[in-house]
PDB file of C-alpha atoms in Angstrom:
ATOM      1  CA  GLY A   1      87.013  91.795  78.337  1.00 50.00           C
ATOM      2  CA  PHE A   2      90.463  91.918  79.785  1.00 52.00           C
ATOM      3  CA  LYS A   3      93.351  93.823  78.318  1.00 60.00           C
ATOM      4  CA  LYS A   4      96.537  91.869  77.865  1.00 63.00           C
ATOM      5  CA  VAL A   5      99.061  92.187  80.713  1.00 62.00           C
ATOM      6  CA  VAL A   6     102.429  92.647  79.044  1.00 65.00           C
ATOM      7  CA  ALA A   7     105.482  91.117  80.707  1.00 64.00           C
ATOM      8  CA  PRO A   8     108.966  90.304  79.395  1.00 64.00           C
ATOM      9  CA  SER A   9     108.212  86.561  79.623  1.00 68.00           C
ATOM     10  CA  ALA A  10     105.568  84.171  80.882  1.00 64.00           C
ATOM     11  CA  HIS A  11     107.736  83.513  83.951  1.00 71.00           C
ATOM     12  CA  TYR A  12     108.167  87.155  84.926  1.00 75.00           C
ATOM     13  CA  ALA A  13     105.750  89.185  87.008  1.00 75.00           C
ATOM     14  CA  GLY A  14     106.954  92.556  88.194  1.00 80.00           C
ATOM     15  CA  LEU A  15     105.173  94.942  90.516  1.00 83.00           C
ATOM     16  CA  ALA A  16     103.072  96.494  87.742  1.00 81.00           C
ATOM     17  CA  GLU A  17     101.931  93.097  86.452  1.00 81.00           C
ATOM     18  CA  VAL A  18     101.060  91.820  89.932  1.00 84.00           C
ATOM     19  CA  LEU A  19      99.047  94.955  90.740  1.00 85.00           C
ATOM     20  CA  GLU A  20      97.175  94.786  87.436  1.00 85.00           C
ATOM     21  CA  LEU A  21      96.385  91.102  87.947  1.00 85.00           C
ATOM     22  CA  GLY A  22      95.101  91.802  91.456  1.00 88.00           C
ATOM     23  CA  ARG A  23      92.848  94.570  90.154  1.00 88.00           C
ATOM     24  CA  ARG A  24      91.483  92.312  87.406  1.00 87.00           C
ATOM     25  CA  LEU A  25      90.742  89.621  89.991  1.00 90.00           C
ATOM     26  CA  HIS A  26      88.941  92.233  92.122  1.00 92.00           C
ATOM     27  CA  LEU A  27      91.316  91.684  95.031  1.00 91.00           C
ATOM     28  CA  PRO A  28      91.818  94.456  97.599  1.00 86.00           C
ATOM     29  CA  MET A  29      94.735  96.454  96.198  1.00 83.00           C
ATOM     30  CA  PRO A  30      96.448  99.537  97.630  1.00 81.00           C
ATOM     31  CA  GLU A  31      95.666 102.873  96.020  1.00 78.00           C
ATOM     32  CA  SER A  32      99.311 103.852  96.163  1.00 80.00           C
ATOM     33  CA  ILE A  33     102.629 102.192  96.920  1.00 85.00           C
ATOM     34  CA  ASP A  34     105.806 103.749  98.251  1.00 87.00           C
ATOM     35  CA  VAL A  35     108.891 101.983  96.934  1.00 90.00           C
ATOM     36  CA  VAL A  36     112.155 102.190  98.834  1.00 94.00           C
ATOM     37  CA  ALA A  37     115.002 100.668  96.860  1.00 94.00           C
ATOM     38  CA  ILE A  38     118.761 100.324  96.893  1.00 96.00           C
ATOM     39  CA  GLU A  39     120.485 100.611  93.549  1.00 93.00           C
ATOM     40  CA  VAL A  40     123.126  97.986  92.856  1.00 93.00           C
ATOM     41  CA  ALA A  41     126.241  98.479  90.759  1.00 92.00           C
ATOM     42  CA  ASP A  42     125.999  95.084  89.020  1.00 92.00           C
ATOM     43  CA  PRO A  43     122.497  93.613  88.679  1.00 89.00           C
ATOM     44  CA  TYR A  44     123.793  90.552  86.780  1.00 91.00           C
ATOM     45  CA  SER A  45     125.991  89.028  89.480  1.00 89.00           C
ATOM     46  CA  PHE A  46     124.396  87.001  92.263  1.00 89.00           C
ATOM     47  CA  SER A  47     125.750  86.159  95.683  1.00 90.00           C
ATOM     48  CA  PRO A  48     124.275  85.015  98.995  1.00 93.00           C
ATOM     49  CA  ASP A  49     125.990  88.016 100.590  1.00 95.00           C
ATOM     50  CA  LEU A  50     125.338  91.717 100.230  1.00 95.00           C
ATOM     51  CA  THR A  51     128.043  93.772  98.600  1.00 95.00           C
ATOM     52  CA  PRO A  52     129.706  96.210 101.006  1.00 96.00           C
ATOM     53  CA  GLU A  53     127.987  99.087  99.187  1.00 96.00           C
ATOM     54  CA  VAL A  54     124.525  97.559  99.534  1.00 96.00           C
ATOM     55  CA  ALA A  55     125.148  96.584 103.159  1.00 97.00           C
ATOM     56  CA  ALA A  56     126.151 100.177 103.882  1.00 97.00           C
ATOM     57  CA  ALA A  57     122.928 101.453 102.263  1.00 97.00           C
ATOM     58  CA  VAL A  58     120.552  99.153 104.186  1.00 98.00           C
ATOM     59  CA  PRO A  59     120.313 101.259 107.395  1.00 98.00           C
ATOM     60  CA  ALA A  60     119.303 104.368 105.425  1.00 97.00           C
ATOM     61  CA  ALA A  61     116.688 102.373 103.493  1.00 97.00           C
ATOM     62  CA  VAL A  62     115.268 100.930 106.724  1.00 97.00           C
ATOM     63  CA  ASN A  63     115.122 104.418 108.247  1.00 97.00           C
ATOM     64  CA  ARG A  64     113.295 105.667 105.148  1.00 96.00           C
ATOM     65  CA  VAL A  65     110.707 102.874 105.418  1.00 95.00           C
ATOM     66  CA  ILE A  66     110.169 103.685 109.095  1.00 95.00           C
ATOM     67  CA  ALA A  67     109.803 107.399 108.276  1.00 95.00           C
ATOM     68  CA  VAL A  68     107.235 106.711 105.525  1.00 92.00           C
ATOM     69  CA  LEU A  69     105.192 104.430 107.790  1.00 91.00           C
ATOM     70  CA  CYS A  70     105.342 106.853 110.728  1.00 93.00           C
ATOM     71  CA  THR A  71     104.198 109.708 108.495  1.00 92.00           C
ATOM     72  CA  GLU A  72     101.290 107.642 107.156  1.00 88.00           C
ATOM     73  CA  VAL A  73     100.233 106.546 110.648  1.00 89.00           C
ATOM     74  CA  ARG A  74     100.525 110.111 111.974  1.00 91.00           C
ATOM     75  CA  ASN A  75      98.511 111.490 109.022  1.00 89.00           C
ATOM     76  CA  GLY A  76      95.921 108.719 109.226  1.00 86.00           C
ATOM     77  CA  THR A  77      96.693 107.626 105.661  1.00 82.00           C
ATOM     78  CA  HIS A  78      98.203 104.202 106.462  1.00 77.00           C
ATOM     79  CA  ARG A  79      95.863 101.472 105.239  1.00 73.00           C
ATOM     80  CA  PRO A  80      97.078  97.959 106.099  1.00 70.00           C
ATOM     81  CA  MET A  81      96.029  95.222 103.677  1.00 64.00           C
ATOM     82  CA  LYS A  82      93.136  93.066 104.878  1.00 61.00           C
TER      83      LYS A  82
END
């Protein structure tokens, strides 16, 4: 049988819940995931615009993503989803 997937609410599915669901459905899932994130000062305020701090952090995050992908391609460890 299936173990229960725990989430904060029935309307919430975070990365862990989505990966677990995919595995249970026998979908092709990555063995590992690299997460590149930008921390925000106030996660409770929403706006259509980036804060100046987040906007300033975007180029470094993009460069990090490019570096991770280039390293995986160079090492032969990059496995695109099918």
